């Protein structure tokens, strides 16, 4: 039995959730959000095999997500933790219940820290979970029950407190891609002066002399 199943108190994979007779009396509408087309398709195939689950929409960034949610009214959102968008996954998670976030154990713990703080409102499952665990987790979220991967939670709790705000983290991530202040300003709908102010705050908070040093320190600490 995995840490995930112990943490969530999940039933045996393949069994219908409480209140569902034969797994067919209730259909759970699922929206998938993942930037990888092939992985998104694989997730859709896994979920669509279940008689009580139906994938009603697939998106590859969080901006499309908001429109899809309004149109399709899904019961559960299954989202990659770091989809590209001006509206981040964390903001979406704060706005509505019924969200299950897929987190890569190897990625920055900063994302996990922010999402763990939203539990049990938001479910958290590792990308290396089995298909059965994913299916059970979706059902649990649909029924309002908590889902939290123990290993992810422990890693997040051990992480050093992040001194950067969400916007500062967003700016620094873009800097790490090689974007200029002007390009960042355009992408985030900010002025170049505002972006430079964010960069000054980032350098001060990370005690860095350059943007490269700030990126290195933030990545090593798990802040971005």
Short mmCIF file of C-alpha atoms in Angstrom, two decimals:
data_model
loop_
_atom_site.label_atom_id
_atom_site.label_comp_id
_atom_site.label_asym_id
_atom_site.label_seq_id
_atom_site.Cartn_x
_atom_site.Cartn_y
_atom_site.Cartn_z
CA UNK A 1 0.00 0.00 0.00
CA UNK A 2 1.50 3.32 -1.07
CA UNK A 3 1.98 6.44 1.05
CA UNK A 4 -0.58 8.16 -1.18
CA UNK A 5 -3.31 5.63 -0.45
CA UNK A 6 -2.57 5.61 3.29
CA UNK A 7 -2.68 9.41 3.45
CA UNK A 8 -5.95 9.69 1.60
CA UNK A 9 -7.67 6.69 3.21
CA UNK A 10 -8.55 5.44 -0.25
CA UNK A 11 -10.59 2.36 -1.13
CA UNK A 12 -9.18 -0.49 -3.19
CA UNK A 13 -8.62 0.59 -6.83
CA UNK A 14 -11.48 -0.48 -9.07
CA UNK A 15 -14.13 -0.21 -6.38
CA UNK A 16 -16.79 2.48 -6.98
CA UNK A 17 -16.88 5.41 -4.54
CA UNK A 18 -19.48 5.62 -1.79
CA UNK A 19 -22.96 6.31 -3.10
CA UNK A 20 -22.23 4.85 -6.54
CA UNK A 21 -23.91 1.54 -7.26
CA UNK A 22 -22.04 -0.48 -9.86
CA UNK A 23 -19.91 2.58 -10.66
CA UNK A 24 -22.55 4.00 -13.03
CA UNK A 25 -25.15 5.97 -11.11
CA UNK A 26 -23.06 9.15 -11.05
CA UNK A 27 -20.88 10.46 -13.87
CA UNK A 28 -17.98 12.67 -12.77
CA UNK A 29 -17.12 15.34 -15.31
CA UNK A 30 -13.35 15.87 -15.55
CA UNK A 31 -11.34 18.66 -17.14
CA UNK A 32 -7.68 17.89 -17.93
CA UNK A 33 -4.99 20.56 -17.98
CA UNK A 34 -1.50 19.57 -19.11
CA UNK A 35 0.97 21.25 -21.49
CA UNK A 36 2.13 17.91 -22.92
CA UNK A 37 -0.25 16.71 -25.63
CA UNK A 38 0.88 13.08 -25.46
CA UNK A 39 0.71 12.89 -21.65
CA UNK A 40 -2.62 14.68 -21.64
CA UNK A 41 -3.94 12.12 -24.10
CA UNK A 42 -2.66 9.27 -21.94
CA UNK A 43 -4.38 10.71 -18.86
CA UNK A 44 -7.61 11.11 -20.82
CA UNK A 45 -7.41 7.49 -21.98
CA UNK A 46 -6.91 6.23 -18.42
CA UNK A 47 -9.85 8.19 -17.04
CA UNK A 48 -12.17 7.51 -19.97
CA UNK A 49 -11.95 3.76 -19.38
CA UNK A 50 -13.98 4.20 -16.19
CA UNK A 51 -17.75 4.13 -16.58
CA UNK A 52 -18.27 6.82 -13.94
CA UNK A 53 -15.68 9.28 -15.32
CA UNK A 54 -15.98 11.46 -18.42
CA UNK A 55 -13.32 13.84 -19.73
CA UNK A 56 -15.28 16.86 -20.96
CA UNK A 57 -12.37 19.14 -21.93
CA UNK A 58 -8.59 19.20 -22.37
CA UNK A 59 -6.45 22.36 -22.24
CA UNK A 60 -2.73 23.09 -22.37
CA UNK A 61 -2.53 26.32 -20.39
CA UNK A 62 -4.30 27.90 -17.43
CA UNK A 63 -5.69 30.79 -19.48
CA UNK A 64 -7.75 28.37 -21.62
CA UNK A 65 -8.72 26.63 -18.41
CA UNK A 66 -10.87 29.47 -17.13
CA UNK A 67 -12.94 29.54 -20.33
CA UNK A 68 -13.27 25.75 -20.41
CA UNK A 69 -14.45 25.64 -16.80
CA UNK A 70 -17.18 28.19 -17.53
CA UNK A 71 -18.35 26.28 -20.62
CA UNK A 72 -18.12 22.68 -19.41
CA UNK A 73 -18.75 23.05 -15.66
CA UNK A 74 -16.54 20.07 -14.66
CA UNK A 75 -16.79 18.38 -11.27
CA UNK A 76 -13.03 17.83 -11.03
CA UNK A 77 -10.04 19.61 -12.54
CA UNK A 78 -6.91 17.48 -13.01
CA UNK A 79 -4.06 19.93 -13.59
CA UNK A 80 -0.33 19.88 -14.14
CA UNK A 81 1.20 22.04 -11.40
CA UNK A 82 3.15 24.33 -13.72
CA UNK A 83 1.11 24.94 -16.83
CA UNK A 84 2.29 28.09 -18.66
CA UNK A 85 -0.08 31.04 -18.21
CA UNK A 86 -0.45 34.54 -16.85
CA UNK A 87 -3.06 33.10 -14.47
CA UNK A 88 -1.20 30.46 -12.48
CA UNK A 89 -2.48 27.12 -11.27
CA UNK A 90 -2.22 28.31 -7.66
CA UNK A 91 -4.67 31.14 -8.37
CA UNK A 92 -7.10 28.72 -9.99
CA UNK A 93 -6.83 26.41 -6.98
CA UNK A 94 -7.70 29.27 -4.64
CA UNK A 95 -10.77 30.17 -6.66
CA UNK A 96 -12.59 26.86 -6.72
CA UNK A 97 -12.81 23.42 -5.07
CA UNK A 98 -12.53 20.08 -6.86
CA UNK A 99 -8.94 20.42 -8.06
CA UNK A 100 -6.40 17.58 -8.21
CA UNK A 101 -2.87 18.77 -9.01
CA UNK A 102 -0.20 16.53 -10.55
CA UNK A 103 3.24 17.34 -9.13
CA UNK A 104 6.58 15.98 -10.33
CA UNK A 105 8.64 14.88 -7.35
CA UNK A 106 11.79 16.18 -9.07
CA UNK A 107 10.55 19.69 -9.70
CA UNK A 108 11.08 22.71 -7.45
CA UNK A 109 9.56 22.26 -4.01
CA UNK A 110 8.35 25.86 -4.12
CA UNK A 111 5.33 24.75 -6.11
CA UNK A 112 4.59 21.94 -3.66
CA UNK A 113 4.87 24.29 -0.66
CA UNK A 114 2.29 26.68 -2.08
CA UNK A 115 -0.10 23.88 -3.03
CA UNK A 116 0.25 21.92 0.21
CA UNK A 117 -0.89 25.06 2.03
CA UNK A 118 -4.14 24.85 0.07
CA UNK A 119 -4.86 21.29 1.25
CA UNK A 120 -7.32 19.74 1.93
CA UNK A 121 -9.22 22.09 -0.39
CA UNK A 122 -6.84 21.03 -3.18
CA UNK A 123 -5.75 17.44 -3.85
CA UNK A 124 -2.08 16.69 -4.47
CA UNK A 125 -0.79 13.57 -6.24
CA UNK A 126 2.62 12.72 -7.68
CA UNK A 127 3.05 12.23 -11.43
CA UNK A 128 4.53 8.78 -10.76
CA UNK A 129 1.32 7.55 -9.14
CA UNK A 130 -0.28 4.52 -10.79
CA UNK A 131 -3.31 4.82 -13.11
CA UNK A 132 -5.46 3.16 -10.43
CA UNK A 133 -4.33 5.73 -7.86
CA UNK A 134 -5.19 8.56 -10.25
CA UNK A 135 -8.68 7.19 -10.85
CA UNK A 136 -9.34 6.73 -7.13
CA UNK A 137 -8.00 10.21 -6.39
CA UNK A 138 -10.37 11.79 -8.93
CA UNK A 139 -13.31 10.02 -7.29
CA UNK A 140 -12.20 11.13 -3.83
CA UNK A 141 -11.91 14.76 -4.93
CA UNK A 142 -15.35 14.59 -6.58
CA UNK A 143 -16.82 13.44 -3.26
CA UNK A 144 -15.13 16.21 -1.31
CA UNK A 145 -12.56 14.01 0.40
CA UNK A 146 -8.90 15.03 0.83
CA UNK A 147 -6.10 13.61 -1.30
CA UNK A 148 -2.51 14.34 -0.29
CA UNK A 149 0.68 12.51 -1.21
CA UNK A 150 2.68 12.06 2.01
CA UNK A 151 6.11 12.28 0.39
CA UNK A 152 5.24 15.52 -1.40
CA UNK A 153 3.77 16.96 1.78
CA UNK A 154 6.83 16.11 3.85
CA UNK A 155 9.21 17.56 1.24
CA UNK A 156 7.18 20.76 1.14
CA UNK A 157 7.12 21.08 4.91
CA UNK A 158 10.89 20.64 5.09
CA UNK A 159 11.51 23.31 2.46
CA UNK A 160 12.97 26.63 3.56
CA UNK A 161 10.42 29.43 3.79
CA UNK A 162 10.24 31.22 0.44
CA UNK A 163 10.94 34.96 0.81
CA UNK A 164 9.72 35.70 -2.73
CA UNK A 165 6.15 36.67 -3.52
CA UNK A 166 4.21 34.83 -6.23
CA UNK A 167 4.84 37.67 -8.68
CA UNK A 168 8.57 37.80 -7.86
CA UNK A 169 8.82 34.05 -8.43
CA UNK A 170 7.00 34.47 -11.75
CA UNK A 171 9.39 37.24 -12.83
CA UNK A 172 12.47 35.26 -11.81
CA UNK A 173 11.26 32.16 -13.68
CA UNK A 174 10.95 34.27 -16.82
CA UNK A 175 14.40 35.76 -16.24
CA UNK A 176 15.72 32.19 -16.06
CA UNK A 177 14.41 31.60 -19.60
CA UNK A 178 16.54 34.49 -20.86
CA UNK A 179 13.69 36.99 -21.19
CA UNK A 180 14.57 40.68 -20.95
CA UNK A 181 12.82 43.15 -18.64
CA UNK A 182 10.88 44.50 -21.63
CA UNK A 183 9.78 41.01 -22.68
CA UNK A 184 8.73 40.15 -19.13
CA UNK A 185 6.81 43.41 -18.87
CA UNK A 186 4.93 42.64 -22.09
CA UNK A 187 4.10 39.07 -21.04
CA UNK A 188 2.88 40.05 -17.56
CA UNK A 189 1.16 43.29 -18.65
CA UNK A 190 3.47 45.39 -16.48
CA UNK A 191 5.69 48.38 -17.14
CA UNK A 192 9.42 47.81 -17.62
CA UNK A 193 10.03 49.99 -14.56
CA UNK A 194 7.82 47.75 -12.43
CA UNK A 195 9.70 44.67 -13.62
CA UNK A 196 13.02 46.32 -12.73
CA UNK A 197 11.65 47.08 -9.25
CA UNK A 198 10.71 43.40 -8.85
CA UNK A 199 14.21 42.42 -9.92
CA UNK A 200 15.73 44.77 -7.36
CA UNK A 201 13.59 43.23 -4.62
CA UNK A 202 14.57 39.75 -5.78
CA UNK A 203 18.29 40.56 -5.64
CA UNK A 204 17.89 42.02 -2.14
CA UNK A 205 15.85 39.10 -0.81
CA UNK A 206 18.20 36.48 -2.24
CA UNK A 207 21.29 38.52 -1.25
CA UNK A 208 22.57 38.25 -4.80
CA UNK A 209 24.78 40.50 -6.88
CA UNK A 210 23.38 39.43 -10.22
CA UNK A 211 20.31 37.87 -11.78
CA UNK A 212 22.25 34.69 -12.52
CA UNK A 213 23.22 34.36 -8.87
CA UNK A 214 19.63 35.03 -7.81
CA UNK A 215 18.36 32.29 -10.14
CA UNK A 216 20.95 29.81 -8.84
CA UNK A 217 20.15 30.53 -5.19
CA UNK A 218 16.40 30.41 -5.75
CA UNK A 219 16.60 27.11 -7.62
CA UNK A 220 18.87 25.51 -5.02
CA UNK A 221 16.54 26.62 -2.21
CA UNK A 222 13.46 25.42 -4.06
CA UNK A 223 11.94 28.91 -4.29
CA UNK A 224 11.20 28.72 -8.03
#
